[in-house]
Tab-separated table of C-alpha atoms in Angstrom:
chain	number	residue	atom	x	y	z
A	1	MET	CA	-14.681	22.604	0.490
A	2	ASP	CA	-11.499	21.954	-1.413
A	3	SER	CA	-9.607	20.318	0.872
A	4	VAL	CA	-12.528	17.637	1.156
A	5	VAL	CA	-12.312	16.986	-2.401
A	6	LYS	CA	-9.081	16.339	-2.390
A	7	ILE	CA	-9.402	14.086	0.796
A	8	LEU	CA	-12.315	12.184	-0.922
A	9	PHE	CA	-10.007	11.572	-4.125
A	10	ALA	CA	-7.434	10.609	-1.901
A	11	VAL	CA	-9.656	7.935	-0.208
A	12	PHE	CA	-10.509	6.500	-3.125
A	13	TRP	CA	-7.231	6.359	-5.054
A	14	LEU	CA	-5.583	4.891	-2.033
A	15	GLY	CA	-8.667	3.097	-0.482
A	16	ILE	CA	-11.346	2.180	-2.449
A	17	ILE	CA	-9.492	1.481	-5.743
A	18	PRO	CA	-7.025	-0.716	-4.012
A	19	PHE	CA	-9.470	-2.911	-2.311
A	20	CYS	CA	-11.396	-3.223	-5.763
A	21	VAL	CA	-8.421	-4.152	-7.335
A	22	GLY	CA	-7.132	-6.889	-4.957
A	23	VAL	CA	-10.555	-8.607	-4.298
A	24	VAL	CA	-10.286	-10.368	-7.216
A	25	LEU	CA	-6.935	-11.892	-6.586
A	26	GLU	CA	-8.396	-13.876	-3.486
A	27	ARG	CA	-9.818	-17.459	-3.953
A	28	GLU	CA	-13.754	-17.365	-3.653
A	29	LYS	CA	-14.337	-20.641	-1.760
A	30	GLU	CA	-10.675	-21.487	-0.316
A	31	GLU	CA	-10.288	-17.989	1.621
A	32	LYS	CA	-12.390	-16.217	4.110
A	33	GLU	CA	-13.264	-12.647	3.358
A	34	SER	CA	-10.467	-10.359	4.304
A	35	LEU	CA	-10.685	-6.684	3.731
A	36	ALA	CA	-6.638	-6.625	4.705
A	37	LYS	CA	-5.620	-9.182	1.904
A	38	SER	CA	-7.975	-7.235	-0.491
A	39	VAL	CA	-6.397	-3.961	0.162
A	40	LEU	CA	-2.938	-5.427	0.331
A	41	PHE	CA	-3.271	-7.242	-3.287
A	42	GLY	CA	-4.707	-4.222	-4.338
A	43	TYR	CA	-1.469	-2.184	-3.940
A	44	PHE	CA	0.792	-5.139	-5.102
A	45	VAL	CA	-1.491	-4.971	-8.664
A	46	MET	CA	-1.347	-0.836	-8.800
A	47	PHE	CA	2.644	-0.722	-7.744
A	48	ALA	CA	3.606	-3.561	-10.285
A	49	LEU	CA	1.605	-2.024	-13.127
A	50	PHE	CA	3.158	1.205	-12.370
A	51	GLU	CA	6.620	-0.174	-12.278
A	52	VAL	CA	5.403	-1.864	-15.737
A	53	LEU	CA	4.883	1.089	-17.416
A	54	CYS	CA	6.643	3.656	-16.247
A	55	VAL	CA	9.899	2.199	-16.530
A	56	PRO	CA	9.587	2.011	-20.476
A	57	ALA	CA	7.776	5.110	-20.335
A	58	ALA	CA	11.023	6.960	-18.819
A	59	PHE	CA	13.300	5.750	-21.468
A	60	LEU	CA	11.016	6.418	-24.125
A	61	LYS	CA	10.456	9.863	-22.846
A	62	ILE	CA	6.655	9.564	-22.656
A	63	SER	CA	5.399	12.689	-20.912
A	64	PHE	CA	4.463	12.219	-17.345
A	65	SER	CA	0.595	13.303	-18.190
A	66	ARG	CA	0.346	10.631	-20.984
A	67	LEU	CA	1.762	7.817	-18.489
A	68	CYS	CA	-0.692	8.992	-15.986
A	69	LEU	CA	-4.004	9.056	-18.537
A	70	VAL	CA	-2.630	5.224	-19.339
A	71	TYR	CA	-2.421	4.331	-15.917
A	72	ALA	CA	-5.294	5.720	-14.620
A	73	GLY	CA	-7.435	3.935	-17.507
A	74	ILE	CA	-5.958	0.606	-16.697
A	75	VAL	CA	-6.317	0.729	-12.828
A	76	LEU	CA	-10.100	2.232	-13.232
A	77	ILE	CA	-10.747	-0.581	-15.675
A	78	TRP	CA	-9.364	-3.309	-13.606
A	79	ALA	CA	-11.299	-1.794	-10.469
A	80	ILE	CA	-14.712	-1.600	-12.337
A	81	LEU	CA	-14.549	-4.870	-13.672
A	82	SER	CA	-13.378	-6.581	-10.247
A	83	PHE	CA	-16.413	-4.684	-8.694
A	84	LEU	CA	-18.450	-6.413	-11.256
A	85	ILE	CA	-17.272	-9.765	-10.901
A	86	LYS	CA	-16.660	-9.953	-7.461
A	87	ARG	CA	-19.409	-7.382	-5.761
A	88	LYS	CA	-20.834	-10.415	-4.110
A	89	ARG	CA	-17.855	-11.006	-2.234
A	90	ILE	CA	-16.979	-7.137	-1.827
A	91	TRP	CA	-20.230	-7.134	0.163
A	92	ASN	CA	-19.652	-10.274	2.131
A	93	CYS	CA	-15.694	-8.865	3.081
A	94	LEU	CA	-17.678	-5.341	4.179
A	95	LYS	CA	-19.965	-7.290	6.213
A	96	SER	CA	-17.283	-9.318	8.041
A	97	PHE	CA	-15.171	-6.406	8.593
A	98	GLN	CA	-18.463	-4.425	10.211
A	99	LYS	CA	-18.936	-7.808	12.338
A	100	GLY	CA	-15.352	-7.921	13.763
A	101	LEU	CA	-15.698	-3.854	14.227
A	102	SER	CA	-18.522	-4.800	16.512
A	103	GLY	CA	-17.416	-7.245	18.345
A	104	MET	CA	-13.993	-5.628	19.393
A	105	THR	CA	-12.536	-6.170	22.835
A	106	PHE	CA	-10.398	-4.034	25.555
A	107	LEU	CA	-7.293	-5.639	23.779
A	108	TRP	CA	-8.285	-4.992	20.449
A	109	CYS	CA	-9.290	-1.289	21.256
A	110	VAL	CA	-6.138	-0.457	22.629
A	111	ALA	CA	-4.457	-2.213	20.012
A	112	LEU	CA	-6.135	-0.155	17.529
A	113	LEU	CA	-5.559	2.766	19.582
A	114	LEU	CA	-1.978	2.423	19.404
A	115	ILE	CA	-1.983	2.202	15.591
A	116	ALA	CA	-4.438	5.335	15.396
A	117	VAL	CA	-2.063	7.474	17.284
A	118	GLN	CA	0.931	6.516	15.027
A	119	ILE	CA	-1.309	7.382	12.190
A	120	GLY	CA	-2.401	10.611	13.763
A	121	VAL	CA	1.465	11.800	14.448
A	122	TYR	CA	1.778	11.797	10.839
A	123	VAL	CA	-1.563	14.045	10.485
A	124	VAL	CA	-0.739	16.511	12.910
A	125	GLY	CA	2.922	16.745	12.732
A	126	MET	CA	5.655	16.543	10.024
A	127	ALA	CA	9.349	14.732	10.030
A	128	THR	CA	11.541	15.769	7.512
A	129	ASP	CA	14.471	14.110	6.160
A	130	ALA	CA	17.510	14.797	3.935
A	131	ASP	CA	16.493	12.141	0.855
A	132	ASP	CA	13.196	14.133	0.479
A	133	ALA	CA	15.469	16.274	-1.675
A	134	MET	CA	15.285	13.536	-3.965
A	135	TYR	CA	11.813	11.696	-3.296
A	136	VAL	CA	9.576	14.594	-2.800
A	137	ALA	CA	11.588	16.985	-5.249
A	138	SER	CA	11.476	14.508	-7.861
A	139	ALA	CA	7.719	14.388	-7.781
A	140	THR	CA	7.416	17.773	-8.078
A	141	THR	CA	9.628	18.150	-10.786
A	142	SER	CA	7.434	15.572	-12.563
A	143	LEU	CA	4.282	17.167	-11.974
A	144	HIS	CA	5.595	21.048	-13.155
A	145	THR	CA	7.743	19.628	-16.161
A	146	ASP	CA	5.447	16.844	-17.334
A	147	GLY	CA	8.536	14.642	-17.684
A	148	ILE	CA	10.041	11.414	-16.030
A	149	PHE	CA	13.465	12.071	-14.552
A	150	SER	CA	13.802	14.399	-17.722
A	151	TYR	CA	15.086	17.378	-15.201
A	152	SER	CA	17.362	17.013	-12.243
A	153	CYS	CA	15.231	17.025	-9.078
A	154	TYR	CA	18.413	18.961	-7.402
A	155	SER	CA	19.335	21.738	-10.137
A	156	GLY	CA	16.265	21.766	-12.364
A	157	ARG	CA	18.432	21.551	-15.076
A	158	PRO	CA	18.121	18.706	-18.448
A	159	VAL	CA	19.679	15.866	-17.847
A	160	SER	CA	21.257	13.551	-20.487
A	161	VAL	CA	21.668	10.285	-18.986
A	162	LEU	CA	19.149	8.843	-16.687
A	163	PRO	CA	19.859	8.087	-13.193
A	164	LYS	CA	19.700	4.300	-13.576
A	165	ARG	CA	19.373	4.145	-9.895
A	166	TYR	CA	16.167	5.714	-9.548
A	167	VAL	CA	14.643	4.933	-12.954
A	168	LEU	CA	14.137	1.538	-12.674
A	169	SER	CA	12.565	2.011	-9.078
A	170	PRO	CA	10.155	5.262	-10.116
A	171	PHE	CA	8.346	5.525	-6.935
A	172	PRO	CA	8.740	9.263	-6.501
A	173	ILE	CA	6.875	9.307	-10.086
A	174	PHE	CA	4.372	7.030	-8.189
A	175	LEU	CA	3.950	9.750	-5.826
A	176	ALA	CA	3.561	12.802	-8.521
A	177	PHE	CA	0.949	10.390	-9.883
A	178	LEU	CA	-1.097	10.352	-6.970
A	179	SER	CA	-0.517	14.331	-6.172
A	180	LYS	CA	-1.897	14.754	-9.730
A	181	MET	CA	-4.900	12.392	-9.355
A	182	THR	CA	-5.879	13.911	-5.881
A	183	GLY	CA	-4.902	17.502	-6.272
A	184	PHE	CA	-2.616	17.422	-3.057
A	185	HIS	CA	1.155	19.029	-3.487
A	186	PRO	CA	3.560	16.195	-3.322
A	187	THR	CA	5.171	17.599	-0.069
A	188	VAL	CA	1.574	16.958	1.316
A	189	MET	CA	0.816	13.919	-0.315
A	190	ALA	CA	4.123	12.362	0.510
A	191	HIS	CA	4.130	13.659	4.432
A	192	THR	CA	0.312	13.753	5.365
A	193	ILE	CA	-1.991	11.977	3.300
A	194	LEU	CA	0.099	8.710	2.113
A	195	PRO	CA	1.300	7.931	5.184
A	196	VAL	CA	-2.164	7.536	6.261
A	197	PHE	CA	-2.788	4.779	4.215
A	198	LEU	CA	0.597	2.934	4.069
A	199	VAL	CA	1.090	2.528	8.030
A	200	ALA	CA	-2.663	1.069	8.311
A	201	ALA	CA	-1.531	-1.422	5.100
A	202	CYS	CA	1.914	-2.513	7.286
A	203	TYR	CA	-0.426	-3.235	10.085
A	204	PHE	CA	-2.746	-4.888	7.662
A	205	VAL	CA	0.488	-7.157	7.214
A	206	TYR	CA	0.910	-7.621	11.132
A	207	SER	CA	-2.544	-8.845	11.522
A	208	LEU	CA	-1.996	-11.336	8.804
A	209	TRP	CA	0.819	-12.437	10.714
A	210	GLY	CA	-0.835	-12.418	14.154
A	211	ARG	CA	-3.488	-14.811	12.294
A	212	LYS	CA	-1.147	-17.159	11.141
A	213	LEU	CA	1.234	-17.548	14.051
A	214	PHE	CA	-1.659	-17.751	16.674
A	215	ASP	CA	-4.067	-19.648	14.677
A	216	GLY	CA	-7.124	-17.621	14.887
A	217	ASP	CA	-6.956	-16.686	18.746
A	218	LYS	CA	-8.360	-13.012	19.060
A	219	LYS	CA	-6.768	-12.298	22.030
A	220	ALA	CA	-3.264	-13.556	21.152
A	221	GLU	CA	-3.328	-11.594	17.609
A	222	SER	CA	-4.642	-8.084	19.473
A	223	LEU	CA	-1.652	-8.742	21.867
A	224	PHE	CA	0.834	-9.410	18.878
A	225	LEU	CA	-0.399	-6.112	17.827
A	226	ILE	CA	-0.071	-4.278	20.878
A	227	PHE	CA	3.508	-5.677	21.054
A	228	VAL	CA	5.132	-4.621	17.306
A	229	SER	CA	3.077	-1.040	17.795
A	230	LEU	CA	5.163	-0.529	21.024
A	231	VAL	CA	8.301	-1.930	19.582
A	232	HIS	CA	7.898	0.582	16.399
A	233	ILE	CA	6.985	3.096	18.920
A	234	PHE	CA	10.316	2.715	21.133
A	235	SER	CA	12.642	1.744	18.558
A	236	TYR	CA	13.905	5.282	17.677
A	237	TYR	CA	17.537	4.406	19.038
A	238	THR	CA	18.664	4.518	15.439
A	239	VAL	CA	17.699	5.643	11.858
A	240	TYR	CA	17.874	2.193	10.376
A	241	THR	CA	15.347	0.502	12.639
A	242	GLN	CA	11.993	-0.871	11.049
A	243	GLY	CA	10.104	1.439	13.194
A	244	THR	CA	11.934	4.364	11.921
A	245	PHE	CA	11.024	3.638	8.564
A	246	LEU	CA	7.677	2.982	9.343
A	247	LEU	CA	7.159	5.963	11.422
A	248	ILE	CA	9.236	8.579	10.431
A	249	ARG	CA	9.493	8.324	6.250
A	250	ILE	CA	7.243	5.907	5.273
A	251	TRP	CA	6.475	8.067	2.154
A	252	GLN	CA	10.124	6.719	1.053
A	253	GLY	CA	10.382	3.915	-1.321
A	254	LYS	CA	12.923	2.354	0.585
A	255	ALA	CA	10.729	2.550	3.897
A	256	VAL	CA	7.793	1.018	2.000
A	257	LEU	CA	10.156	-1.949	1.317
A	258	ALA	CA	11.093	-2.403	4.639
A	259	ALA	CA	8.213	-1.803	6.500
A	260	MET	CA	5.627	-3.122	4.353
A	261	LEU	CA	6.817	-5.536	1.647
A	262	LEU	CA	9.232	-7.588	2.753
A	263	PRO	CA	7.624	-8.683	5.635
A	264	VAL	CA	4.737	-9.357	3.346
A	265	LEU	CA	6.796	-11.199	1.055
A	266	LEU	CA	8.358	-13.541	3.544
A	267	TYR	CA	4.318	-14.248	4.741
A	268	TYR	CA	3.281	-14.905	1.433
A	269	GLY	CA	6.804	-17.087	0.439
A	270	TRP	CA	5.705	-19.327	3.498
A	271	MET	CA	2.216	-19.545	2.498
A	272	TYR	CA	3.125	-20.381	-0.939
A	273	PHE	CA	4.604	-23.320	0.312
A	274	GLU	CA	2.279	-23.964	2.867
A	275	LYS	CA	-0.710	-24.472	0.992
A	276	GLU	CA	-1.768	-27.782	-0.012
A	277	LYS	CA	-2.877	-26.823	-3.473
A	278	ILE	CA	-2.139	-23.909	-5.695
A	279	GLY	CA	-2.613	-22.535	-8.605
A	280	ILE	CA	-1.664	-19.373	-11.116
A	281	LEU	CA	-3.721	-17.237	-8.929
A	282	GLU	CA	-1.267	-17.736	-6.066
A	283	TRP	CA	1.850	-17.414	-8.388
A	284	LEU	CA	0.208	-14.353	-9.475
A	285	GLN	CA	0.057	-12.795	-6.246
A	286	LEU	CA	3.969	-13.712	-5.680
A	287	LEU	CA	4.604	-11.947	-8.947
A	288	PHE	CA	2.927	-8.757	-8.510
A	289	LEU	CA	4.488	-8.713	-4.971
A	290	MET	CA	7.812	-9.353	-6.595
A	291	THR	CA	7.358	-6.712	-9.003
A	292	SER	CA	6.030	-4.278	-6.386
A	293	CYS	CA	9.247	-4.533	-4.524
A	294	CYS	CA	11.264	-3.463	-8.004
A	295	LEU	CA	9.009	-0.399	-7.859
A	296	VAL	CA	9.748	1.314	-4.498
A	297	SER	CA	13.690	0.898	-4.236
A	298	SER	CA	16.698	-0.161	-6.029
A	299	MET	CA	17.374	-2.497	-2.872
A	300	GLY	CA	14.298	-4.284	-3.658
A	301	ILE	CA	15.303	-5.883	-6.844
A	302	MET	CA	17.752	-7.508	-5.005
A	303	LEU	CA	16.871	-7.940	-1.333
A	304	ALA	CA	13.427	-9.336	-2.326
A	305	PRO	CA	14.556	-12.591	-4.883
A	306	ILE	CA	17.389	-12.860	-2.061
A	307	MET	CA	14.366	-13.352	0.614
A	308	LEU	CA	11.941	-15.296	-1.490
A	309	GLY	CA	15.066	-17.632	-2.531
A	310	LEU	CA	15.604	-18.231	1.087
A	311	VAL	CA	11.906	-19.099	1.809
A	312	ALA	CA	12.071	-21.050	-1.219
A	313	VAL	CA	14.882	-23.496	-0.376
A	314	VAL	CA	14.003	-23.821	3.292
A	315	CYS	CA	10.188	-24.383	3.096
A	316	GLY	CA	10.662	-26.265	-0.362
A	317	PHE	CA	12.911	-28.986	1.199
A	318	THR	CA	11.092	-29.172	4.710
A	319	ARG	CA	7.690	-29.283	2.731
A	320	ARG	CA	9.107	-31.720	0.207
A	321	ARG	CA	7.643	-29.581	-2.565
A	322	TRP	CA	10.254	-29.370	-5.112
A	323	LYS	CA	8.367	-27.922	-8.094
A	324	ARG	CA	7.223	-25.050	-6.129
A	325	ILE	CA	10.585	-23.863	-5.923
A	326	GLY	CA	11.208	-23.178	-9.576
A	327	SER	CA	7.836	-21.760	-9.979
A	328	ALA	CA	8.386	-19.235	-7.052
A	329	LEU	CA	11.957	-18.252	-8.447
A	330	LEU	CA	10.001	-17.827	-11.901
A	331	SER	CA	8.487	-14.885	-10.206
A	332	CYS	CA	11.651	-13.149	-9.659
A	333	LEU	CA	11.965	-12.485	-13.835
A	334	PRO	CA	10.963	-8.449	-13.397
A	335	SER	CA	13.910	-8.587	-10.574
A	336	VAL	CA	16.350	-10.325	-12.723
A	337	ILE	CA	15.935	-8.310	-15.981
A	338	LEU	CA	16.176	-5.190	-14.408
A	339	ALA	CA	19.402	-5.980	-12.678
A	340	LEU	CA	20.644	-6.778	-16.140
A	341	VAL	CA	19.086	-3.388	-17.490
A	342	TYR	CA	20.931	-1.850	-14.421
A	343	LEU	CA	24.236	-3.277	-15.476
A	344	VAL	CA	24.191	-2.163	-19.300
A	345	LEU	CA	23.028	0.987	-18.667
A	346	PRO	CA	26.012	3.691	-18.580
């Protein structure tokens, strides 16, 4: 019974809350209801908010429990307000998703089966990695000491200088937050629970790519997902492939960056210049996404602006939308600030 309650809390924080948080970022009239987009937007907001709160909290030596209280309160208030404001769109989104499931073809069933197998491997098995000594240990240390990088995850001793490489991208602390909210130990959360939702979110990204590349052709989309799944499954010829990051260590921040955030950044960067009209909502989507990249890995602080800059230059010049280049680059401000902080830290 205790495990069932923990699983329900995990579904609440990693499924329901992201969906409710993210649906408010979709345009009501211009975009068709999409469960995938809403969940992805929700993760962007949750990642970005945690980055904005956790980094200052670490430098100010605020306790981990207080950080969790403030962050959980903000996210829950956002989700409740979003639900009240967008309840009709939420209902339409769920109906659209149910309709899609009822009308699945054989190829779609194959695609979903392959994705389910990849998720199932995480549930019934466990892959370990040397980087767990930092990711999982840091989360466990935060839970037991009520501090944010105040104790070394390797020796357990108090630290005199914050590890700047990790304090600016505190994804292990986000893992600790999820453990605290659900009751799962960080090891279980990292190796079993979190991968279920992150792998699904990664394939939400590829479903968006399939929809865009094949202009709504459902058969082509399903074949695309089957092809991507097979590429991932048979990509363990080195530990540095995207499939390895997705299927072996998705709980690590750099794996989330490689398997989920950079592909979706390429998509939304492209869409930012593709749309005829954009407003503050599209810019906020990009801003939250860029800040999310900063949370998961210090590599995201640099790689995300580089990718967005390349997309802005190519699409901005080809589409002759010069003003959007400036606004797109403005969303890189969190990365610029964190890069400067990294340089001045001892």
